[in-house]
Tab-separated table of C-alpha atoms and ligand atoms in Angstrom:
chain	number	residue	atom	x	y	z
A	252	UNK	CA	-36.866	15.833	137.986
A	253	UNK	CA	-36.442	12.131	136.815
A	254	UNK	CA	-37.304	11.988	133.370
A	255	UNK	CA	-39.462	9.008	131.829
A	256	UNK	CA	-37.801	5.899	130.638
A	257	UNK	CA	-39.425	5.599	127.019
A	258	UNK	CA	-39.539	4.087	123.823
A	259	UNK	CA	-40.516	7.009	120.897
A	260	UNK	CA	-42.156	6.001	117.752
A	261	UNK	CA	-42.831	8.812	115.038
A	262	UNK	CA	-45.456	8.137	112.600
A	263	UNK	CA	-47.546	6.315	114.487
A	264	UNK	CA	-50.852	6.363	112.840
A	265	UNK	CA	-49.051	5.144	109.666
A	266	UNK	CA	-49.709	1.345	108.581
A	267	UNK	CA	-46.464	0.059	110.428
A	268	UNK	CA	-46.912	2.191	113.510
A	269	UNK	CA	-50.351	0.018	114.144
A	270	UNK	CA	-48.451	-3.143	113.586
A	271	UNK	CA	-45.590	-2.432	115.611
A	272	UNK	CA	-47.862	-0.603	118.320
A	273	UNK	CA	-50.088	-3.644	118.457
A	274	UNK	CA	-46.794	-6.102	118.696
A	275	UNK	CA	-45.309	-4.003	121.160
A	276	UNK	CA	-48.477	-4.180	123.454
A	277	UNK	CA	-48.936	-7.683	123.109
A	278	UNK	CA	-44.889	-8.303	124.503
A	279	UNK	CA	-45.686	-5.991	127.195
A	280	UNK	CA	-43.895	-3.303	126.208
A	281	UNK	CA	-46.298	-0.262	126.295
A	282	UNK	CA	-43.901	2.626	127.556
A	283	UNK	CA	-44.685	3.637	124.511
A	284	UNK	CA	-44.634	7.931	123.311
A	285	UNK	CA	-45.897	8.008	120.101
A	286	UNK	CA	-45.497	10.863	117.660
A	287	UNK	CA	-47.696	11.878	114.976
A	288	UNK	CA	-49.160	15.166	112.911
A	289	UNK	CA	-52.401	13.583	113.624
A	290	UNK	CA	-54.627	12.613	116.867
A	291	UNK	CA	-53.265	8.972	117.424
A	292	UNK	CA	-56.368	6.612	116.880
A	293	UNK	CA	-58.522	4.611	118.923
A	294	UNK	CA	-57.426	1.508	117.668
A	295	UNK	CA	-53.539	1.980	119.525
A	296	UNK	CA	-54.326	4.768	121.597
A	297	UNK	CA	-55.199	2.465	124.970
A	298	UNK	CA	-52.072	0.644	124.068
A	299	UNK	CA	-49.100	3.625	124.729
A	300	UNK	CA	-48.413	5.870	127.753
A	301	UNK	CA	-48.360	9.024	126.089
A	302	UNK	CA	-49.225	10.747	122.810
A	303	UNK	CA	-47.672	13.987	121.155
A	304	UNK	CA	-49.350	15.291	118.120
A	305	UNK	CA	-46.959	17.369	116.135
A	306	UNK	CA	-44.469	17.325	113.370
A	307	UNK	CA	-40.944	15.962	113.688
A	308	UNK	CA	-39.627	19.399	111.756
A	309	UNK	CA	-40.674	21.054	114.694
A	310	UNK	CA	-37.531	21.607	116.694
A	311	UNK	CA	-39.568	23.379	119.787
A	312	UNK	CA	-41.461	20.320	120.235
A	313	UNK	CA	-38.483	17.776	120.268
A	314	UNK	CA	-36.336	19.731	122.496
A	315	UNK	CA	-39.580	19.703	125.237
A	316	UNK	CA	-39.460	15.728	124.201
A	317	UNK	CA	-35.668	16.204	125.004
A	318	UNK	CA	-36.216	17.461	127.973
A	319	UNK	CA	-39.275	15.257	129.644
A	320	UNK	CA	-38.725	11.654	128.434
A	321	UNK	CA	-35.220	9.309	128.826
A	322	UNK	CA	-35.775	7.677	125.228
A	323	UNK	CA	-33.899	4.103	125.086
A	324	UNK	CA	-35.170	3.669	121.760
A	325	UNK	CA	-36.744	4.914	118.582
A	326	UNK	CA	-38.752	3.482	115.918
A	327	UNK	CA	-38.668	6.397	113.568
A	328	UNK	CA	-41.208	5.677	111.161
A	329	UNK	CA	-43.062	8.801	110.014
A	330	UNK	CA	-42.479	9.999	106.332
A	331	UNK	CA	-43.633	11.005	102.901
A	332	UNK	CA	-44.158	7.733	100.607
A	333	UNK	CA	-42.678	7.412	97.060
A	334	UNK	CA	-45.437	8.860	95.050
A	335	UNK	CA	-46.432	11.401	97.508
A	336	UNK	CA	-42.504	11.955	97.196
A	337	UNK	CA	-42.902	12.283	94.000
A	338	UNK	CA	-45.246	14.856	93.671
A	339	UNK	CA	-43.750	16.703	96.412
A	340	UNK	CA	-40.184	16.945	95.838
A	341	UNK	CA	-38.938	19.736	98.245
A	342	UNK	CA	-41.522	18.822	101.049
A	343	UNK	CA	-40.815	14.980	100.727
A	344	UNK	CA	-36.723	16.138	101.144
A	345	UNK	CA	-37.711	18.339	104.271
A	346	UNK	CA	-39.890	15.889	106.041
A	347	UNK	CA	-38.098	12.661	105.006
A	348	UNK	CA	-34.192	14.007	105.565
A	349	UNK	CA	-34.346	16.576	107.634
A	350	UNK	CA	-36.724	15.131	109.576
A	351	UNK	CA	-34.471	11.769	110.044
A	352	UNK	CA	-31.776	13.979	110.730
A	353	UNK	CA	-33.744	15.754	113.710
A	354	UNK	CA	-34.800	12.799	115.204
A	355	UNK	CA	-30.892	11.226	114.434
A	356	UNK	CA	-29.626	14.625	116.736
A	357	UNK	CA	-31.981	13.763	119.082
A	358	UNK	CA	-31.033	10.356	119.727
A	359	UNK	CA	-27.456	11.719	119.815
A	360	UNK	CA	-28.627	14.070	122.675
A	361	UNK	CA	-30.233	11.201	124.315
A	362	UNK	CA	-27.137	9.430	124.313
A	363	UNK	CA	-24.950	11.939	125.582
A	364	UNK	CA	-27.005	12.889	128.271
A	365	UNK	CA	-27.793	9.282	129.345
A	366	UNK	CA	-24.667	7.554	128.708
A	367	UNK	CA	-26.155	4.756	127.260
A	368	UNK	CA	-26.468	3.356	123.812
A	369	UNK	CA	-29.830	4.779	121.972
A	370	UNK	CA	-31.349	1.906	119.852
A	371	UNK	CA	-32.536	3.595	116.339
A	372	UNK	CA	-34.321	1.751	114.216
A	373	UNK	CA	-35.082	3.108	109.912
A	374	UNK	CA	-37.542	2.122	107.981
A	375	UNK	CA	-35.891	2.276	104.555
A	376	UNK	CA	-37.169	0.489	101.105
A	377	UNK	CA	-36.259	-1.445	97.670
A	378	UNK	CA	-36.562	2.269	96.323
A	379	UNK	CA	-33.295	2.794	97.020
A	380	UNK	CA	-32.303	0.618	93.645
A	381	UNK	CA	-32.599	1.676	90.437
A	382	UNK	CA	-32.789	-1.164	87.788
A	383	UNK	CA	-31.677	1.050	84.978
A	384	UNK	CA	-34.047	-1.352	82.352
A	385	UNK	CA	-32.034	-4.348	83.864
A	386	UNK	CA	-34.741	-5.099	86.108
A	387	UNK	CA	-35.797	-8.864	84.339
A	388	UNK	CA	-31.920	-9.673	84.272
A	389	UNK	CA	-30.591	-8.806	87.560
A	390	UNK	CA	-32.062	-11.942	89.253
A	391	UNK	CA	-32.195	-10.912	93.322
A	392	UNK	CA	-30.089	-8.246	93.978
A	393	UNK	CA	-27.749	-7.665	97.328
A	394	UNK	CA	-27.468	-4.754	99.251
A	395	UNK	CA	-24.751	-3.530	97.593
A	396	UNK	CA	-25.961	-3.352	93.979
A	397	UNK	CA	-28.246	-0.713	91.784
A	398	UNK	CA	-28.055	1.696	94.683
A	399	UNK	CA	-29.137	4.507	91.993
A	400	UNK	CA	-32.161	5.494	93.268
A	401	UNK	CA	-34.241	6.997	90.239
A	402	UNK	CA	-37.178	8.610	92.681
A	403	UNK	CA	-36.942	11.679	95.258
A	404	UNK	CA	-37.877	8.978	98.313
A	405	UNK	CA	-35.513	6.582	96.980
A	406	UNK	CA	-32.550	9.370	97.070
A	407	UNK	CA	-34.023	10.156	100.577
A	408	UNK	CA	-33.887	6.394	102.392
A	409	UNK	CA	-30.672	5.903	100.571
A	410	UNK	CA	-28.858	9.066	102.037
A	411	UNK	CA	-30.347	7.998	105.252
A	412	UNK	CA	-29.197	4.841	105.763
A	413	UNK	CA	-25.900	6.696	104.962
A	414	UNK	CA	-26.563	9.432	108.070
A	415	UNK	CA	-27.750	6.217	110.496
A	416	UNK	CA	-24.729	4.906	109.317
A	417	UNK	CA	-22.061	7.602	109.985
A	418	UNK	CA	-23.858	8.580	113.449
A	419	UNK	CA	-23.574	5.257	114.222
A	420	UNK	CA	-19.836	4.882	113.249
A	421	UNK	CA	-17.908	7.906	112.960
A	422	UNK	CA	-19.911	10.571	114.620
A	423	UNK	CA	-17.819	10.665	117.788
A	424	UNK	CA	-14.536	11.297	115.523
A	425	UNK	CA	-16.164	14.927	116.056
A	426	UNK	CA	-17.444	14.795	119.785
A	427	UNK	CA	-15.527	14.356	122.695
A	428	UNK	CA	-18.599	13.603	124.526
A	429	UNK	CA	-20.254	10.665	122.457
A	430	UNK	CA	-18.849	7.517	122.352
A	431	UNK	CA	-18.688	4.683	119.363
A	432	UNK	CA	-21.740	2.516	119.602
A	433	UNK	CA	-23.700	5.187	121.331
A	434	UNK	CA	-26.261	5.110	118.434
A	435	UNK	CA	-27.148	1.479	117.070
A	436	UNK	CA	-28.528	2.424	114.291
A	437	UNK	CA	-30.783	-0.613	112.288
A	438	UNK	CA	-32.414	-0.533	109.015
A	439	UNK	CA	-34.888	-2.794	106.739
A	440	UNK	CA	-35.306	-2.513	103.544
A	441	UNK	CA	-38.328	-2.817	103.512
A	442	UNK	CA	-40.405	-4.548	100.459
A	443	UNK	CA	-44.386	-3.495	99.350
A	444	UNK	CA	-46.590	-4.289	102.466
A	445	UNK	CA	-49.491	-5.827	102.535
A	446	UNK	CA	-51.876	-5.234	105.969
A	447	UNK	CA	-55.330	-6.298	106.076
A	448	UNK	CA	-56.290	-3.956	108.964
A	449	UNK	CA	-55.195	-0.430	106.842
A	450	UNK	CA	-54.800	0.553	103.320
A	451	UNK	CA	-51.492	2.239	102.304
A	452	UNK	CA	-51.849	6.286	101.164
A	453	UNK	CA	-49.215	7.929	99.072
A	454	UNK	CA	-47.111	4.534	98.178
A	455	UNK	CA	-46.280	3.173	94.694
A	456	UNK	CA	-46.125	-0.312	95.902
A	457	UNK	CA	-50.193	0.159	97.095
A	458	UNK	CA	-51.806	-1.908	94.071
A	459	UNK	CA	-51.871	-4.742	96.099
A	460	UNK	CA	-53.046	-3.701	98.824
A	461	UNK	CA	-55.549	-1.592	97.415
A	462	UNK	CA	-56.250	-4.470	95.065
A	463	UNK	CA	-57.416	-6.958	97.565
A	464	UNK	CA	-59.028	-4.549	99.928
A	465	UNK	CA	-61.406	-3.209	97.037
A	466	UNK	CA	-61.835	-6.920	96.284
A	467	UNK	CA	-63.128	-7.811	99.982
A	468	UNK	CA	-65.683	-4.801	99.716
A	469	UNK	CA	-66.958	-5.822	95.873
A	470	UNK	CA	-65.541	-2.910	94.568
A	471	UNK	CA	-64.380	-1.868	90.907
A	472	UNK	CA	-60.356	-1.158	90.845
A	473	UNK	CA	-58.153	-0.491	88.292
A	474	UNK	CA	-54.613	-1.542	88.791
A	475	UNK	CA	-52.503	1.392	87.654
A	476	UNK	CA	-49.417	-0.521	86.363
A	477	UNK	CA	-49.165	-3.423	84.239
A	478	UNK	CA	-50.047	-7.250	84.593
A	479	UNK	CA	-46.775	-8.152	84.075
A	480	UNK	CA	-45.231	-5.902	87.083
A	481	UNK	CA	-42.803	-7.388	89.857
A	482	UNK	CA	-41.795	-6.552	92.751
A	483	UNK	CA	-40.754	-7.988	96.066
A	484	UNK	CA	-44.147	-8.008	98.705
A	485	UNK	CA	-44.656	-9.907	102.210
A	486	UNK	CA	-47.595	-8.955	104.333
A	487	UNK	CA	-47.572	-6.893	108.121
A	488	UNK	CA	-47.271	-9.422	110.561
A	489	UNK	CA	-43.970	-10.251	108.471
A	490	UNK	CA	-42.673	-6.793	108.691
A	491	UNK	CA	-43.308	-6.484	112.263
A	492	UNK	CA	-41.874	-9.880	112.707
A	493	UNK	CA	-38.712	-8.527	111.068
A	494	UNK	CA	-38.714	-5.331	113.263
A	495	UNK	CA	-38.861	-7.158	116.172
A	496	UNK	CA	-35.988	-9.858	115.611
A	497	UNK	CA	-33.779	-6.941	114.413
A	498	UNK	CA	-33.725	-5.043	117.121
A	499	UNK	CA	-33.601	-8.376	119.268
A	500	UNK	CA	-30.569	-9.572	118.062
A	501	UNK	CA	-26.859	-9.120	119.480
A	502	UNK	CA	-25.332	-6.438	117.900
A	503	UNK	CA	-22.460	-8.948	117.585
A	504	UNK	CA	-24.305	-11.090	115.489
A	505	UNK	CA	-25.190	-7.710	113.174
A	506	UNK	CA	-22.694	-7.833	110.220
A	507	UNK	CA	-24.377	-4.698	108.502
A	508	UNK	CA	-26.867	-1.634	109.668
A	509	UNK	CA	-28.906	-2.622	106.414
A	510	UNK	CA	-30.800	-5.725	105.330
A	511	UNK	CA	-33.144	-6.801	102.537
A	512	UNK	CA	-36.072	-8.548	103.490
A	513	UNK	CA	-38.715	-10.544	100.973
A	514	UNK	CA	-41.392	-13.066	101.365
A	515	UNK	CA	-42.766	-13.706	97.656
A	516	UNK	CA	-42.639	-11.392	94.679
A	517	UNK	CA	-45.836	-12.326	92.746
A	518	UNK	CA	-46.827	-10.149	89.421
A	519	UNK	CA	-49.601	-7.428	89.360
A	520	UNK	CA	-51.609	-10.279	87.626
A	521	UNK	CA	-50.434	-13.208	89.506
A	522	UNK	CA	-51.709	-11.455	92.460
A	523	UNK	CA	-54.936	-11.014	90.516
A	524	UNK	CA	-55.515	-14.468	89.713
A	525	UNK	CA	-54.781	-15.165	93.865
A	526	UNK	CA	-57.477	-12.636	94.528
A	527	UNK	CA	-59.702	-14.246	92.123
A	528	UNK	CA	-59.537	-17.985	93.865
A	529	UNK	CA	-61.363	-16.183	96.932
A	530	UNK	CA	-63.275	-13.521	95.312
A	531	UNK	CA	-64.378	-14.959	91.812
A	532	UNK	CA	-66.337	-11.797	90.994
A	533	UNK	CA	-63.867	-9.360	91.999
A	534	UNK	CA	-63.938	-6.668	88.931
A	535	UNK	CA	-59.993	-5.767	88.334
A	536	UNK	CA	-59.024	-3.490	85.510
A	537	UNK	CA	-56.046	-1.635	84.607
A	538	UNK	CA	-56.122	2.120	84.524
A	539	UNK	CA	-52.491	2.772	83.521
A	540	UNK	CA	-50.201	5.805	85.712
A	541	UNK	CA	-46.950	6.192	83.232
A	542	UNK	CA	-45.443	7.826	86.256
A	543	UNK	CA	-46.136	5.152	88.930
A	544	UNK	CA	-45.368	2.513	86.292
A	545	UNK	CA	-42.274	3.566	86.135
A	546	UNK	CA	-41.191	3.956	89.328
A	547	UNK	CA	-42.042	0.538	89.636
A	548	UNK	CA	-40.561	-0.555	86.784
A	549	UNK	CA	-37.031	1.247	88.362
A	550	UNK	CA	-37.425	-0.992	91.560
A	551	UNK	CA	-35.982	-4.729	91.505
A	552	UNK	CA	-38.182	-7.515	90.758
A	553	UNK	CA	-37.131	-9.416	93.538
A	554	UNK	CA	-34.272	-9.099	96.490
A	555	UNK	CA	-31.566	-11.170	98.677
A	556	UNK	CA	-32.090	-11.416	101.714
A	557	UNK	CA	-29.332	-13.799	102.641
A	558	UNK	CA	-27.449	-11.650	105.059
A	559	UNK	CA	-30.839	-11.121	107.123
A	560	UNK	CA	-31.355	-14.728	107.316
A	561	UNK	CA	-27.882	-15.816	108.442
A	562	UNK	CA	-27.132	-12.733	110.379
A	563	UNK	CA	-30.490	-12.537	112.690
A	564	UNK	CA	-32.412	-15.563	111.566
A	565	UNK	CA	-35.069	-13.598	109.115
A	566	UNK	CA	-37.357	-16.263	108.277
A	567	UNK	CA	-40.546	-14.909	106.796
A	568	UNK	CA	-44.063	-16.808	108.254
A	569	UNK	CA	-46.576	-16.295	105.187
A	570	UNK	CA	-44.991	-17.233	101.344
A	571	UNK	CA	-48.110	-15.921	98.879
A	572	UNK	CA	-50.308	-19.089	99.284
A	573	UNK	CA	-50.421	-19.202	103.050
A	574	UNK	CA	-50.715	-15.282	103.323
A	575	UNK	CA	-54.277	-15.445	101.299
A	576	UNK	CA	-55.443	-18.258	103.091
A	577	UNK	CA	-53.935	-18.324	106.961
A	578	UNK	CA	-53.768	-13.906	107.309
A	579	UNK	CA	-55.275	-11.703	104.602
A	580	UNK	CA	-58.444	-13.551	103.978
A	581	UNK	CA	-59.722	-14.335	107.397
A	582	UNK	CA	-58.729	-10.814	108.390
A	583	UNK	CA	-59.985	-9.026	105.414
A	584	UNK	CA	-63.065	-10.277	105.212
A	585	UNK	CA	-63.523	-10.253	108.896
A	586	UNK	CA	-62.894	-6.075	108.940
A	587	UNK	CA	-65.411	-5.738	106.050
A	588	UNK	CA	-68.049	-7.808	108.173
A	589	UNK	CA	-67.974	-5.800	111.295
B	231	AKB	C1	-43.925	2.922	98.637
B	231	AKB	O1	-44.579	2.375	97.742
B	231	AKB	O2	-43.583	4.108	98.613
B	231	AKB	C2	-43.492	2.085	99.818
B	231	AKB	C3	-42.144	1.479	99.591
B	231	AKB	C4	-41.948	0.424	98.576
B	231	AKB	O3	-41.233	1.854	100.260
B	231	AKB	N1	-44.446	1.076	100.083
């Protein structure tokens, strides 16, 4: 039997599965399996060939995915975000590593079995630094630096980056069968993301989002870390932007698996005051969560993205200004219309 030429994406109901979904779609590209715990949802479902609802620790269920499809490349995307994480030490490790490492083995299979180079593409995240209290100092950091994750999902996206890494480089040290390059393994870190079509669950980095969106609908909200809170942000179309080019580019032209990315890295009450020029009665508190504030506070306030931007051209679209006025407003207050 000839198996199906397709592209798998795990967590496809999350915030970035939409995006990249939609983006995919709109290229043409909608060979599209997509992977999730949870019935996919109307919005993408007319825009992918197949859907498989199910968990990526269940080994039964990617074997049969083994076994049907010829995957060329996968977005793996599901996972546990940092506060969830938080919470939920043991089941964040379980779903976050060993289910990278499943779909990893899988993509090694794929490889082997095709003879052809599997494209693998990590979501990973400004968690993995931890500022030690030098956050306000440390300007914008590199890759390289404050890779001393101080939360459970940080530890998890930095040790995964590492597995990408070493199937990508050294695995076939090991197997006769699997050759170098046979898993290109590419990872973002990615900053907070802002979409105006979905609202973030389990994230620390969500007070924006959630911020605006309660905003748009003349809701209360109470921001749960300080006003004086930074971080690195950019909004969807950005991120997708930057998933896209990356796995565009020549490998050649790749001098690293891992890249920073950032578009602006406005305060908690910087963004406020944004918020404020389009909705002037938008009622923001602060409802303070030690724990989130801290987690927060452990991130950088801003990151280099140099290498990105000579190695594959990462040029973000929106800066703050134009991302109120040309994307989040019009589509905000569009979604809370209809
Ligand atoms: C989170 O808040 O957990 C994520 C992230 C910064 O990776 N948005």
């Amino acid at each position: 039997m000839m198996r199906k030429k397709i592209i798998l994406i795990t967590g496809a109901n999350g915030e970035i599965g939409h995006g990249l979904i939609n983006a995919l779609h709109a290229n043409g590209m909608d060979n599209i399996l997509a992977l999730d715990l949870h019935p996919i949802s109307e919005e993408i479902e007319g825009k992918i060939q197949e859907a498989v609802i199910g968990n990526i620790l269940d080994k039964n269920l990617l074997e049969q995915i083994k076994s049907e499809y010829e995957i060329t490349t996968i977005y793996h995307l599901a996972a546990l975000l940092s506060t969830r994480a938080e919470f939920a030490p043991q089941m964040a490790h379980e779903v976050n590593v060993t289910g990278t490492l499943n779909l990893l083995t899988l993509a090694v299979d794929q490889a082997k079995s095709q003879g052809e180079t599997v494209k693998f593409f990590f979501p990973s995240s400004i968690a993995v630094y931890g500022m030690d209290h030098n956050k306000d100092m440390a300007g914008a950091i590199t890759e390289s630096e404050y890779c001393h994750p101080e939360t459970m999902y940080g530890c998890n996206k930095l040790y995964c980056e590492n597995l990408g890494i070493y199937h990508a480089n050294y695995y076939h040290r090991l197997a006769d069968d699997f050759k170098p390059g046979h898993i290109d393994f590419r990872s973002i870190r990615f900053p907070g993301i802002i979409s105006a079509m979905t609202i973030p669950t389990g994230g620390t980095s969500d007070f924006l989002p959630e911020m605006i969106h309660a905003a748009a609908q003349n809701i209360q909200y109470n921001c749960f870390v300080r006003n004086d809170t930074r971080m690195p942000f950019m909004v969807m179309p950005d991120a997708i932007l930057a998933i896209l080019n990356l796995m565009d580019a020549e490998k050649s032209q790749l001098s690293q698996h891992v890249y920073n990315i950032v578009a602006f890295n406005p305060s908690a009450g910087e963004f406020v005051d944004k918020v404020k020029e389009y909705f002037p009665h938008a009622k923001i508190g602060i409802s303070l969560n030690g724990k989130r504030q801290n987690m927060v506070d452990s991130w950088p306030a801003n990151v280099d993205d140099s290498v990105a931007r000579t190695d594959w051209n990462w040029l973000p679209e929106f800066d703050l200004d134009s991302a109120f006025k040309n994307y989040l407003i019009p589509k905000i207050t569009q979604r809370y219309e209809e």
